[in-house]
Coordinates of C-alpha atoms in Angstrom, one line a residue:
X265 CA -32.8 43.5 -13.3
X266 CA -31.6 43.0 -16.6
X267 CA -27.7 43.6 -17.5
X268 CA -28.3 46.8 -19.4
X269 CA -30.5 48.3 -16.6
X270 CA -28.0 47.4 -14.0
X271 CA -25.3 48.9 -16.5
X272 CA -27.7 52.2 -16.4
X273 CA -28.3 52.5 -12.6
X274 CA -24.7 52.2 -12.0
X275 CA -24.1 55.0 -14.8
X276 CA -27.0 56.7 -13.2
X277 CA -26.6 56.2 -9.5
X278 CA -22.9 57.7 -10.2
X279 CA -24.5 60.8 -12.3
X280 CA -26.4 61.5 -9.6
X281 CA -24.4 61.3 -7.2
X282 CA -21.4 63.6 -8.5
X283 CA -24.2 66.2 -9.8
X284 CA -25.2 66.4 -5.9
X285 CA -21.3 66.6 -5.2
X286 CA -21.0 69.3 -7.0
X287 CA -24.2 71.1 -5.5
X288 CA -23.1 70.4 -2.3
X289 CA -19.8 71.9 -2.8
X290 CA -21.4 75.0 -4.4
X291 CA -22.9 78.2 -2.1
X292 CA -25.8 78.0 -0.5
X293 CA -26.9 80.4 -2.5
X294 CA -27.0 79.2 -6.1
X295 CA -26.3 82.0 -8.9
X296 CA -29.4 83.6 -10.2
X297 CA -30.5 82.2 -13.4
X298 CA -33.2 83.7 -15.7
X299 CA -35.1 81.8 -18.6
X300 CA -33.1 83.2 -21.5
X301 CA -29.5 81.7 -19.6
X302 CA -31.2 78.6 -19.0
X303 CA -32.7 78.7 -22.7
X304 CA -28.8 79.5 -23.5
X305 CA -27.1 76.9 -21.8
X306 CA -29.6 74.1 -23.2
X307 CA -28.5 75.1 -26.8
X308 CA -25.2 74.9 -25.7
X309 CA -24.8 71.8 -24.2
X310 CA -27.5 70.5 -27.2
X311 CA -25.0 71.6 -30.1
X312 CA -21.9 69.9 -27.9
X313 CA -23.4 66.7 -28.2
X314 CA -24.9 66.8 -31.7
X315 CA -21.9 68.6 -33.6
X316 CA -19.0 66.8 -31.3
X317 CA -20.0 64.1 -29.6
X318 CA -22.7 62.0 -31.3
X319 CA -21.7 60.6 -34.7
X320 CA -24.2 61.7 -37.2
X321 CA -26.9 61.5 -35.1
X322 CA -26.0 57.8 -33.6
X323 CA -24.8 58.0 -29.9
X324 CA -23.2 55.5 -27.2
X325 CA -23.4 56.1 -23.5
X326 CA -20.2 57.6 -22.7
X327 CA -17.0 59.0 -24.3
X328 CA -13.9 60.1 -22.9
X329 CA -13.1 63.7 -22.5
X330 CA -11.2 63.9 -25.9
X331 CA -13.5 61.4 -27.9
X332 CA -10.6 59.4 -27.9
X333 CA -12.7 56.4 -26.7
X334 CA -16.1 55.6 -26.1
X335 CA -18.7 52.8 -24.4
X336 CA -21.9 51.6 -24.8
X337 CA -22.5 48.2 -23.6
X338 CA -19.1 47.7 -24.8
X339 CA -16.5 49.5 -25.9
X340 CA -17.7 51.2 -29.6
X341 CA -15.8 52.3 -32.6
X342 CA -15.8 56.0 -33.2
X343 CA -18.9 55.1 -36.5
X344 CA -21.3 53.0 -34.0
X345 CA -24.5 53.9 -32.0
X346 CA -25.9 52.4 -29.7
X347 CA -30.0 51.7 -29.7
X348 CA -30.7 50.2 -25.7
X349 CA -29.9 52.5 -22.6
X350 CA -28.5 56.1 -22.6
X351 CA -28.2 55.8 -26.6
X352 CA -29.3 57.2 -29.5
X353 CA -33.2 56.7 -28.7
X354 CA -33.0 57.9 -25.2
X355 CA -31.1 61.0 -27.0
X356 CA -33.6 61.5 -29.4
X357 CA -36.5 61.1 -27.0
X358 CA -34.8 64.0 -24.6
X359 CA -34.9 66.3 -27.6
X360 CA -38.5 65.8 -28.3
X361 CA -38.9 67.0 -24.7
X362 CA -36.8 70.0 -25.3
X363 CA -38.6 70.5 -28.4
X364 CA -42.4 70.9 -26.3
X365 CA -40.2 72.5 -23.8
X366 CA -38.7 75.2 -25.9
X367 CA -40.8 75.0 -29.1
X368 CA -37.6 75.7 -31.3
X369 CA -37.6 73.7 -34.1
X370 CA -33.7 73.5 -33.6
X371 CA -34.4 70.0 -31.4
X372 CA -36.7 68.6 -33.6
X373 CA -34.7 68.6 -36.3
X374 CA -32.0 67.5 -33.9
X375 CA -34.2 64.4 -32.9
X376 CA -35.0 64.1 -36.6
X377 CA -31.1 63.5 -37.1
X378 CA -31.2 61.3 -34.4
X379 CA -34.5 59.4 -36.0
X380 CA -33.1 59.5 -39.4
X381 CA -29.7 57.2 -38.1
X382 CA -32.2 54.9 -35.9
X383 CA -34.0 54.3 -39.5
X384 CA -30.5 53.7 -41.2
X385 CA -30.0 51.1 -38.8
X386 CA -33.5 49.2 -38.9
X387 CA -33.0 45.8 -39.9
X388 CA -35.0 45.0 -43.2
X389 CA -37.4 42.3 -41.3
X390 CA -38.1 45.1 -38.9
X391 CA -36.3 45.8 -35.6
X392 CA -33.3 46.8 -34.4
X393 CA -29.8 44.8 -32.9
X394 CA -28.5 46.4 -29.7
X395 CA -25.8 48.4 -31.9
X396 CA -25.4 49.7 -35.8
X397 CA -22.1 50.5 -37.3
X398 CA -22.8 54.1 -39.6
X399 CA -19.6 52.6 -41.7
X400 CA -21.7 49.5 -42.5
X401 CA -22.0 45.8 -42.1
X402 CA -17.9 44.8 -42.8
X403 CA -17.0 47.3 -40.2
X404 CA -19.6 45.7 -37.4
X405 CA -18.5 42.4 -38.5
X406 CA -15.1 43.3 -37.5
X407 CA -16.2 44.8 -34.3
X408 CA -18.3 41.6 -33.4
X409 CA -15.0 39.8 -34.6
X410 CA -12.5 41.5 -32.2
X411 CA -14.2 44.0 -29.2
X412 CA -17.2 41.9 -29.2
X413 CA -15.9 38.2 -29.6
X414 CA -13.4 39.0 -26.3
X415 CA -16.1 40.3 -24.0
X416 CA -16.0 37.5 -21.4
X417 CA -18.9 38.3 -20.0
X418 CA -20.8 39.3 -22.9
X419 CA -22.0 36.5 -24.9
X420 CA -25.0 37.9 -26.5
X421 CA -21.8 40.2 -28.4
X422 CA -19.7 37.5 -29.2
X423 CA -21.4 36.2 -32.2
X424 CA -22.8 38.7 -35.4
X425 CA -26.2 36.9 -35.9
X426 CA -26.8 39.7 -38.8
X427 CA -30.8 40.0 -37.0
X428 CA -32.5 42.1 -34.7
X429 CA -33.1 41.6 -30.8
X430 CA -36.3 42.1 -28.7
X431 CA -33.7 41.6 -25.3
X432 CA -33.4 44.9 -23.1
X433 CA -36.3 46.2 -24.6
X434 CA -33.9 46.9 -27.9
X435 CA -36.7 46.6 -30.7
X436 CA -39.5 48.0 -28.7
X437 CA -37.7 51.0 -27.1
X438 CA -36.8 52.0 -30.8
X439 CA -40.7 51.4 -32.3
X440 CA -41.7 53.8 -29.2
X441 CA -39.2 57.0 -30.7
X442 CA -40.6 56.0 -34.5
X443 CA -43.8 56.5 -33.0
X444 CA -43.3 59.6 -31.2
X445 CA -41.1 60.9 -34.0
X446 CA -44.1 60.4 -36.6
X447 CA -47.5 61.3 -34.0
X448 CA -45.1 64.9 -34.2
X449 CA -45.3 66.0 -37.3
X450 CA -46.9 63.1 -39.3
X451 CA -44.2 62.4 -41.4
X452 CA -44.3 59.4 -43.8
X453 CA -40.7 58.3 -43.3
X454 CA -41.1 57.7 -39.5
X455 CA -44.7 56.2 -39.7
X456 CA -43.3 54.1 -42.6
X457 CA -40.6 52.8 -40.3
X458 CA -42.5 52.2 -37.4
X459 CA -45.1 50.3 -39.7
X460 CA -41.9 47.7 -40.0
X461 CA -41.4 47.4 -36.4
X462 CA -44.6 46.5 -35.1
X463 CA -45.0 44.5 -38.0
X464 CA -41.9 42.5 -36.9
X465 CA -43.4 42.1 -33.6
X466 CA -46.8 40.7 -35.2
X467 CA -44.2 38.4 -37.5
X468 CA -41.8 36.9 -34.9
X469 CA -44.7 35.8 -32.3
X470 CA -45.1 32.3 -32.1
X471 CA -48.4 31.2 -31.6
X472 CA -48.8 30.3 -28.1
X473 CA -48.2 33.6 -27.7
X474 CA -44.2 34.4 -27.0
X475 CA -41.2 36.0 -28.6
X476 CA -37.9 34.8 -29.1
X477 CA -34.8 37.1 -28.2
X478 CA -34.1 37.4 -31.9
X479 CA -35.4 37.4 -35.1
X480 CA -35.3 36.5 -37.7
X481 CA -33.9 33.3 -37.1
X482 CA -30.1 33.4 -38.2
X483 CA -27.3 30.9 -38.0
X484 CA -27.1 29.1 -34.4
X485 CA -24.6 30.1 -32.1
X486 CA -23.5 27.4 -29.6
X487 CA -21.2 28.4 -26.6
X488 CA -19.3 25.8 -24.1
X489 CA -21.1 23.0 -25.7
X490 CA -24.7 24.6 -24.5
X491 CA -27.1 25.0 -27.7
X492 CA -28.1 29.0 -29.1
X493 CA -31.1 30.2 -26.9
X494 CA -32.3 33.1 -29.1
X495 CA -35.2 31.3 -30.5
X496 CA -36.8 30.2 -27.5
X497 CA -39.5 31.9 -26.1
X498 CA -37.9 34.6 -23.8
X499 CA -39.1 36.1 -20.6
X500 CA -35.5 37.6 -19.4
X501 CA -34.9 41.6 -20.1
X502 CA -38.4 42.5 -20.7
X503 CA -38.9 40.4 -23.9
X504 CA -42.8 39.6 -23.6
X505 CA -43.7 42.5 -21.6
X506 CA -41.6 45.4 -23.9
X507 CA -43.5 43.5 -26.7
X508 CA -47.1 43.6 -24.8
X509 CA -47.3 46.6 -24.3
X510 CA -45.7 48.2 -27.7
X511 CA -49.2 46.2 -28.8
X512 CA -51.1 47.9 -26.2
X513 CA -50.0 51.1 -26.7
X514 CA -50.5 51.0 -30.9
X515 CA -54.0 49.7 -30.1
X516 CA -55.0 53.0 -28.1
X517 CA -53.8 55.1 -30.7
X518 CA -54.5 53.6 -34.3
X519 CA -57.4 51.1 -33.0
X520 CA -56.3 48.3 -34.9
X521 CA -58.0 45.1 -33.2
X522 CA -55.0 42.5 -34.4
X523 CA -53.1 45.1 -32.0
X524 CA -54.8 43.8 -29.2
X525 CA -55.0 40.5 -30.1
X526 CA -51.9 39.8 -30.3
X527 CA -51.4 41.4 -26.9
X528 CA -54.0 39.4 -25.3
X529 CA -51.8 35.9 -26.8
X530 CA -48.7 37.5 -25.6
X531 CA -50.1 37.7 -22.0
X532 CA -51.5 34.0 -22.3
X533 CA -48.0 32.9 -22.7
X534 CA -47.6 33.6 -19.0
X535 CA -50.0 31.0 -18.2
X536 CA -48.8 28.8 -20.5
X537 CA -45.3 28.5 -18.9
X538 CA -46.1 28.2 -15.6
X539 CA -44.9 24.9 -14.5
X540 CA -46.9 22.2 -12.9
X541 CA -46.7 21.4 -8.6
X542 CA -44.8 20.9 -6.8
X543 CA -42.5 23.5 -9.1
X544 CA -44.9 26.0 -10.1
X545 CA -42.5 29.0 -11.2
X546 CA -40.7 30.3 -14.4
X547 CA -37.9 30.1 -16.1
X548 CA -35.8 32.5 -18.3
X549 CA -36.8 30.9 -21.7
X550 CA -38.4 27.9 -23.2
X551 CA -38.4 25.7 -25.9
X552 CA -41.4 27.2 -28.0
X553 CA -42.4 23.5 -28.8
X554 CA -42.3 21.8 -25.4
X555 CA -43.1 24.7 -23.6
X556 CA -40.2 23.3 -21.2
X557 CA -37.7 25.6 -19.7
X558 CA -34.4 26.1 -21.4
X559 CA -30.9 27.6 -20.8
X560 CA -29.5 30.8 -22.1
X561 CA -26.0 32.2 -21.7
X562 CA -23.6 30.1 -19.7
X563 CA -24.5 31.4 -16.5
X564 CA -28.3 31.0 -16.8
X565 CA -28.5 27.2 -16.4
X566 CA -31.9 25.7 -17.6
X567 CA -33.7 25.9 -14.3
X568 CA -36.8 27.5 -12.7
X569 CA -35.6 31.2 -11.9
X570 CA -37.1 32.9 -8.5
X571 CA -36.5 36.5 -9.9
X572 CA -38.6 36.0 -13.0
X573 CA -41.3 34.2 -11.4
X574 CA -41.8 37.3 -9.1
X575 CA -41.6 39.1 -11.8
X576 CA -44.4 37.0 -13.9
X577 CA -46.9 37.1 -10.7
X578 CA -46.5 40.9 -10.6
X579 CA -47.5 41.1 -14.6
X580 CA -50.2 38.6 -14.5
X581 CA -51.8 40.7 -11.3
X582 CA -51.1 43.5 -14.0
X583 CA -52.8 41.6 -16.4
X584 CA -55.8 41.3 -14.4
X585 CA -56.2 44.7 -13.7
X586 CA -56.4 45.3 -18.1
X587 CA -58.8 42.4 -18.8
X588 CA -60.8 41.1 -15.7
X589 CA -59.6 37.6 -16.7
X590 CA -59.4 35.9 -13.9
X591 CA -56.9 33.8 -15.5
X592 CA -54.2 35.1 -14.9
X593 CA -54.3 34.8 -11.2
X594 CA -55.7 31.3 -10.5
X595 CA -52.2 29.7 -10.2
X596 CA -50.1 32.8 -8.6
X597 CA -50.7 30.9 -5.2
X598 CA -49.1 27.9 -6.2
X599 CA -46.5 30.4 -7.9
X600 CA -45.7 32.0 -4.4
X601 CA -46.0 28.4 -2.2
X602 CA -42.8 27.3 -4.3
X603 CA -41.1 30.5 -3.9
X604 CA -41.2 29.7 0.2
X605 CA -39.9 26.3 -0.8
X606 CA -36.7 27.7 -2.3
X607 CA -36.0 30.1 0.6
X608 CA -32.4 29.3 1.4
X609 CA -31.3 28.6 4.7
X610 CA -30.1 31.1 7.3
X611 CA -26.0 32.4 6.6
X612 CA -25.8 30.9 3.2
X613 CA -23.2 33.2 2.6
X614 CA -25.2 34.7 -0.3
X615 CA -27.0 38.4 -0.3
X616 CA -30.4 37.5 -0.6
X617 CA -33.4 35.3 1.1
X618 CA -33.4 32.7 -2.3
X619 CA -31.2 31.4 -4.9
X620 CA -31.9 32.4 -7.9
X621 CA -31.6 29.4 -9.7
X622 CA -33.3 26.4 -8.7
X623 CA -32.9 23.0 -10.3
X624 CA -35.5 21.2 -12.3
X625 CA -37.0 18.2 -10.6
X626 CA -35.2 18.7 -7.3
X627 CA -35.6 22.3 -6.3
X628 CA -31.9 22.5 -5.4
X629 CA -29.8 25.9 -5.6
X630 CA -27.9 26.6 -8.2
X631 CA -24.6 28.5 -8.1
X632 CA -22.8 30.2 -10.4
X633 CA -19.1 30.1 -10.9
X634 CA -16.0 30.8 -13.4
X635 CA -12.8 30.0 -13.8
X636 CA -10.0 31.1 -16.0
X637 CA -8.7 34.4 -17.2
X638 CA -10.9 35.2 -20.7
X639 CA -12.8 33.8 -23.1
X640 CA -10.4 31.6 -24.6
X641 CA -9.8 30.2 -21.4
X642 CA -12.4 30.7 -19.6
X643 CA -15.7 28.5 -18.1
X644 CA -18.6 29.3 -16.4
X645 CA -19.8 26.4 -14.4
X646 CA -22.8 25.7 -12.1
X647 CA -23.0 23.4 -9.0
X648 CA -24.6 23.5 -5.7
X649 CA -21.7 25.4 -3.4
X650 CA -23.1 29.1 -2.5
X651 CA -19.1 30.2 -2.3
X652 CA -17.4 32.2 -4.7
X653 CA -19.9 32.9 -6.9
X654 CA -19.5 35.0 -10.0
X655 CA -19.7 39.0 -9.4
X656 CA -21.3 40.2 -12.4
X657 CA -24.3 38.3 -11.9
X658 CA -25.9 37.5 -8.6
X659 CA -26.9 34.1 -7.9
X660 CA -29.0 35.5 -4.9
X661 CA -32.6 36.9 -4.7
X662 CA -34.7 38.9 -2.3
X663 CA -38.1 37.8 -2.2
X664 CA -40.7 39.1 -0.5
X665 CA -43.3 36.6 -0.5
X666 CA -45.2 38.0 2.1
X667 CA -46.4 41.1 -0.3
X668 CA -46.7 39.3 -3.1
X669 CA -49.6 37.1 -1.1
X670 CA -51.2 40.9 -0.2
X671 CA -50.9 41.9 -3.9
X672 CA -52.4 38.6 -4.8
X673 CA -55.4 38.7 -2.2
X674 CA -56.3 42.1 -3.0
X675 CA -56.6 41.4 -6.8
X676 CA -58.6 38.1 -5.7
X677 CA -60.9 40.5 -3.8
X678 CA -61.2 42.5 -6.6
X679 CA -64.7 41.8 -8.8
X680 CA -63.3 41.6 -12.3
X681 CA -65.6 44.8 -13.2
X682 CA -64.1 46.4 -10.3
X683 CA -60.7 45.4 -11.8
X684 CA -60.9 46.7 -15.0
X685 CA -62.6 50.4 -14.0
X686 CA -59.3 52.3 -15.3
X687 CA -58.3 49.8 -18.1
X688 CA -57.2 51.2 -21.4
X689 CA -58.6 48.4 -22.9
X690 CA -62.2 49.0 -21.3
X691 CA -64.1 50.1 -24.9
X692 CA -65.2 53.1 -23.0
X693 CA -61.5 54.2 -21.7
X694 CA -60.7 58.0 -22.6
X695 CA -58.1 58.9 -25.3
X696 CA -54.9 58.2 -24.7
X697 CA -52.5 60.9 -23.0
X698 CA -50.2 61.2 -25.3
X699 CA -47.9 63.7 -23.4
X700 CA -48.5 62.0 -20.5
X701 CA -47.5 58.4 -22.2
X702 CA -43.9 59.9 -23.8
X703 CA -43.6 62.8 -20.7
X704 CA -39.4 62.0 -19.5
X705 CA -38.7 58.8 -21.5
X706 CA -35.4 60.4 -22.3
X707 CA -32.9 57.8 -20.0
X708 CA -33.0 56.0 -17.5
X709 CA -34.6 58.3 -14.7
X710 CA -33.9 60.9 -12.7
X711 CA -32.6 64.3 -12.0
X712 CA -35.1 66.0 -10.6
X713 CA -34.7 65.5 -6.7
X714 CA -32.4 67.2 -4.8
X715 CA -30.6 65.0 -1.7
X716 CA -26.6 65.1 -0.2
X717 CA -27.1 69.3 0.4
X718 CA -28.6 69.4 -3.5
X719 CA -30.7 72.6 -4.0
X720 CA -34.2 72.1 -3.5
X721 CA -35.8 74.2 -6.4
X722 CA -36.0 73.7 -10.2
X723 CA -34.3 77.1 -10.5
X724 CA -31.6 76.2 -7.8
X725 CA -30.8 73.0 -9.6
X726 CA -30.8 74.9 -13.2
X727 CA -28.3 77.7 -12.0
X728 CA -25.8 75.6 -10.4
X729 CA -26.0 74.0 -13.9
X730 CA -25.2 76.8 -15.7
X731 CA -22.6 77.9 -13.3
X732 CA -21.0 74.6 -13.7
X733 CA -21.4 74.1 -17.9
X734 CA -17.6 73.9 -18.7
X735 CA -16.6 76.2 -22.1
X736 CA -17.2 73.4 -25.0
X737 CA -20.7 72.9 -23.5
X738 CA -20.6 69.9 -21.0
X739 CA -20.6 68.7 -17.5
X740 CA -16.9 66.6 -17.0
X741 CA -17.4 64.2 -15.1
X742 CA -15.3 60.7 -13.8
X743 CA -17.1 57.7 -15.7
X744 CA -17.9 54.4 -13.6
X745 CA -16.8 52.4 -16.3
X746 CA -13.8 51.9 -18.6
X747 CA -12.4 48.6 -20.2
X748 CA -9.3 47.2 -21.5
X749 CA -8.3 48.2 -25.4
X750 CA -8.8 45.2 -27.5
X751 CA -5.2 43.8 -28.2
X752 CA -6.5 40.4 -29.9
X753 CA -7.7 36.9 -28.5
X754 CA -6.5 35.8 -25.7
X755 CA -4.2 33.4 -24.4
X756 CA -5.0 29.9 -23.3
X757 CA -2.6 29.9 -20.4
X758 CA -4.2 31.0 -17.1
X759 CA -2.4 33.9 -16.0
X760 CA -1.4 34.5 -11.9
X761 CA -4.9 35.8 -10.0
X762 CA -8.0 35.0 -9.3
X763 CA -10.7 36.3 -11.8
X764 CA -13.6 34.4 -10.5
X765 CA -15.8 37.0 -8.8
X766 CA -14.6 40.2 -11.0
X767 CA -16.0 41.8 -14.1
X768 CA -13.5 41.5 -15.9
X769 CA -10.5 39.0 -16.6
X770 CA -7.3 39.5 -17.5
X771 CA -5.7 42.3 -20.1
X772 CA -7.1 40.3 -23.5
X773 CA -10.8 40.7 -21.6
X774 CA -12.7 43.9 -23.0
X775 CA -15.8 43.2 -20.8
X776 CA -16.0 47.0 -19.0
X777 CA -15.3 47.3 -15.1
X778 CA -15.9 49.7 -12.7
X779 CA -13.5 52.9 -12.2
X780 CA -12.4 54.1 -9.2
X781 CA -15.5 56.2 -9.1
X782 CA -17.9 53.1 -9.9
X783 CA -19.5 50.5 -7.9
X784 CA -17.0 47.7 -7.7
X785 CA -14.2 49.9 -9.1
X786 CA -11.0 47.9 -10.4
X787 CA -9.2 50.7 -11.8
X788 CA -8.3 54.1 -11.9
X789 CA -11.1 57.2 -12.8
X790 CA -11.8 57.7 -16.6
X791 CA -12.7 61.6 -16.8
X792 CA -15.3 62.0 -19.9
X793 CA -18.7 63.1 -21.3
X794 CA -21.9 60.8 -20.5
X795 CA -25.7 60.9 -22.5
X796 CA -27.0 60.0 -19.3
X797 CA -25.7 63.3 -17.3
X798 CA -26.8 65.1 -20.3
X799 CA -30.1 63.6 -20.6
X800 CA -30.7 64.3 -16.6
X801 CA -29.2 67.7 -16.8
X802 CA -31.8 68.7 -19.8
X803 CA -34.3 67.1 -17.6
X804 CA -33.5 69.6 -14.8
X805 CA -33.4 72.3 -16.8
X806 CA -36.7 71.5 -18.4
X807 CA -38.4 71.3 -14.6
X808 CA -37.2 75.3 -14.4
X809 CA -39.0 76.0 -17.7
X810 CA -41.9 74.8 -16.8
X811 CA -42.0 77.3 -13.7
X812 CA -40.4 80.3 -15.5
X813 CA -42.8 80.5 -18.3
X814 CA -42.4 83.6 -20.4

């Protein structure tokens, strides 16, 4: 799981869970709600977060209750948005839905102001970095320069590279609301914008068929003596596949055959990379001229990685099932045989059946440690002793190998014309869905099941809502993350304590850490206002509409 999505289930898995605490504290019989209150409470809570939370039309994650503060990966200043997670496009995509829910034009032209900041902050090649300071470039530089620069954990914000990113699904995520945003109404600003960004994908591929993490190239970053990674051919966070299937999905709608051929290289990388017996897995990235695994932040040691080769033998079986190329599956055997090699032994001391790093040549373990209090003093380090390891970033796997050799026989027994019957890329495949293909892209899941004593209906879940809207239009809730104010670089002397297995280091670290009421929780409960709950909540309230249809 990548660090943002792992940063997004622990928002939502806390979202969830308080909105069920709530329900289950609430009567058993939830206040009667009709369409026009539901209808109501939507605008409110809509106009909350466009008029007083977002900052013309660029959102983070989550603010506190007096907008006093405010996180997205990282803490933000009060003129940034953030593009990956519970940000501005999973804002704007949530009003789209409200939009087809409602049909009032008041959310599209909400979205639009959410669509019209996303443009403002399109890099000129193309794509999009993780964040965009409204205030401009001096004012990011000095975020990247302070807040950023002392995230310990963080490296990817310690430098300003003044490019875009394809990590977390950054660049694509963004092309996906340009393209919804114009397919809407057609307008030329949004179809002029998306133009750029899959152009920028088309530009940055390398020819064997990968992406780097950034692009265009910029001035090389190197940290604890390891060399910048961002040009190498990336696999981590979604890089190839976010980039695939952007392609795929501009090829079913516009037709454009360099769409798909340029899809069809990107999923030829993957065969590419595999390594040869007796080592026959992935890595994180590689060296786009050697083809050779490579390092990436100081705890991803250049190394074959068991996580992203399961992940690679689940795409390729994907891959299959689009093109009938048998390709794609004629080394996954050899693939899953080294995965059993690196099973660990029994009580390890790790969570997990596999490291998830496993050294070149000898097929060792690798563990990840640190040591130190922040970045100034601070060092990751890697050596073969399972103990300790670092919290933020497991050096243990599950692996299933046993379902991954089903999954591979039953593609193997699959005739290739077989294979291919529900293909999008078969020439006779039916139009694309469109509602189907953008139907709850709005966040990172959920808010639709009950569970914990939750109401069990759409309109249970929708009233207790409305019962529970507070007077300025949102839901308070505790946040499971906070992090220290930025108070300049720290120190090079080690303070007392052991910050080896926490998120976060000592007082000069601005890496975020769980609250009380988060997973891991180091401190005390920050109450505020999160996308995330809002995005879920809409989402619950859009389930009623779609039952209590005028």
């Amino acid at each position: 799981m990548s660090k943002c999505c792992r940063a997004i289930a622990g928002i939502l898995s806390f979202t969830l869970f308080f909105t069920c605490r709530l329900w289950a504290q609430a009567p058993s019989t939830a206040p009667a709600i009709n369409r026009e209150k539901a209808v109501a409470v939507m605008k409110q809570a809509t106009e909350f977060m466009m008029n007083r939370v977002g900052y013309k039309g660029g959102f983070v994650w989550s603010y506190t209750a007096d907008r006093s503060r405010r996180w997205g990966e990282m803490e933000a200043f009060p003129t940034m948005m953030w593009m990956q997670g519970a940000g501005s496009n999973a804002m704007g995509q949530v009003l789209l839905d409200l939009y087809h829910a409602t049909h009032d034009e008041y959310y599209y032209q909400a979205a639009a102001q959410v669509a019209d900041a996303v443009i403002r902050a399109q890099h000129p090649a193309g794509g999009w970095n993780y964040v965009y300071d409204l205030a401009g470039e001096e004012s990011l530089k000095k975020w990247y320069d302070t807040i950023g620069k002392n995230g310990w954990r963080l490296e990817e914000f310690q430098h300003y590279y003044g490019n875009a990113t394809f990590d977390d699904s950054v660049t694509t995520d963004t092309a996906r609301f340009m393209l919804r945003m114009y397919l809407e109404k057609k307008e030329a600003k949004y179809k002029s914008s998306l133009d750029k960004a899959v152009q920028f994908v088309l530009d940055s591929q390398y020819p064997v068929g990968g992406w780097p993490q950034r692009y265009p190239p910029a001035g090389r970053f190197e940290k604890n003596g390891l060399p910048d990674y961002t040009g190498d051919i990336t696999f981590n966070d979604e890089v190839n596949i976010g980039n695939i299937d952007l392609l795929v999905l501009c090829y079913r709608i516009f037709g454009d055959a360099k769409f798909l051929e340029a899809a069809r290289r990107g999923m030829n990388v993957f065969v590419e990379t595999q390594q040869p017996q007796p080592q026959a897995g992935w890595g994180l990235q590689y060296d786009p001229k050697t083809l050779k695994p490579a390092g990436a932040r100081s705890y991803e040691p250049k190394s074959l990685v068991t996580t992203t080769t399961v992940s690679c033998i689940n795409e390729m079986i994907r891959f299959y099932y689009l093109t009938g190329d048998r390709k794609f599956l004629a080394r996954l055997s050899e693939a899953i045989d080294w995965l059993d090699t690196t099973r660990l032994p029994p009580n390890t001391g790790g969570r997990g059946s596999h490291a998830r790093f496993a050294e070149l040549g000898t097929n060792k373990p690798l563990f990840v440690h640190r040591r130190g209090s922040n970045v100034v003093n601070g060092q990751y380090y890697v050596d073969y002793d399972p103990a300790n390891t670092i919290g933020h970033y497991s050096s243990f796997a599950s692996v299933d190998t046993d379902s991954l050799r089903a999954k591979l026989k039953q593609a193997m027994d699959t005739p290739p014309d077989q294979a291919i019957k529900d293909s999008p890329l078969r020439p006779d495949a039916p139009p694309i869905d469109l509602a189907k293909e953008f139907a709850n892209r709005g966040g990172a899941g959920g808010g639709r099941r009950g569970g914990f004593g939750a109401p069990a209906t759409p309109e249970q879940r929708a009233a207790q809502l409305a019962a529970n809207v507070n007077a300025e239009g949102f839901w308070p809730a505790p946040l499971s993350t906070t992090s220290n104010p930025y108070k300049g670089d720290g120190p090079r002397e080690i303070p007392p304590g052991d910050f080896g297995r926490t998120n976060v280091g000592d007082e000069y670290d601005t890496s975020p850490y769980g609250t009380g009421f988060g997973r891991g929780g180091q401190g005390a409960a920050v109450m505020g206002i999160s996308t995330q709950m809002y995005i879920n909540n809409m989402r619950t309230f859009i389930a009623y509409l779609e039952i209590a249809k005028p």
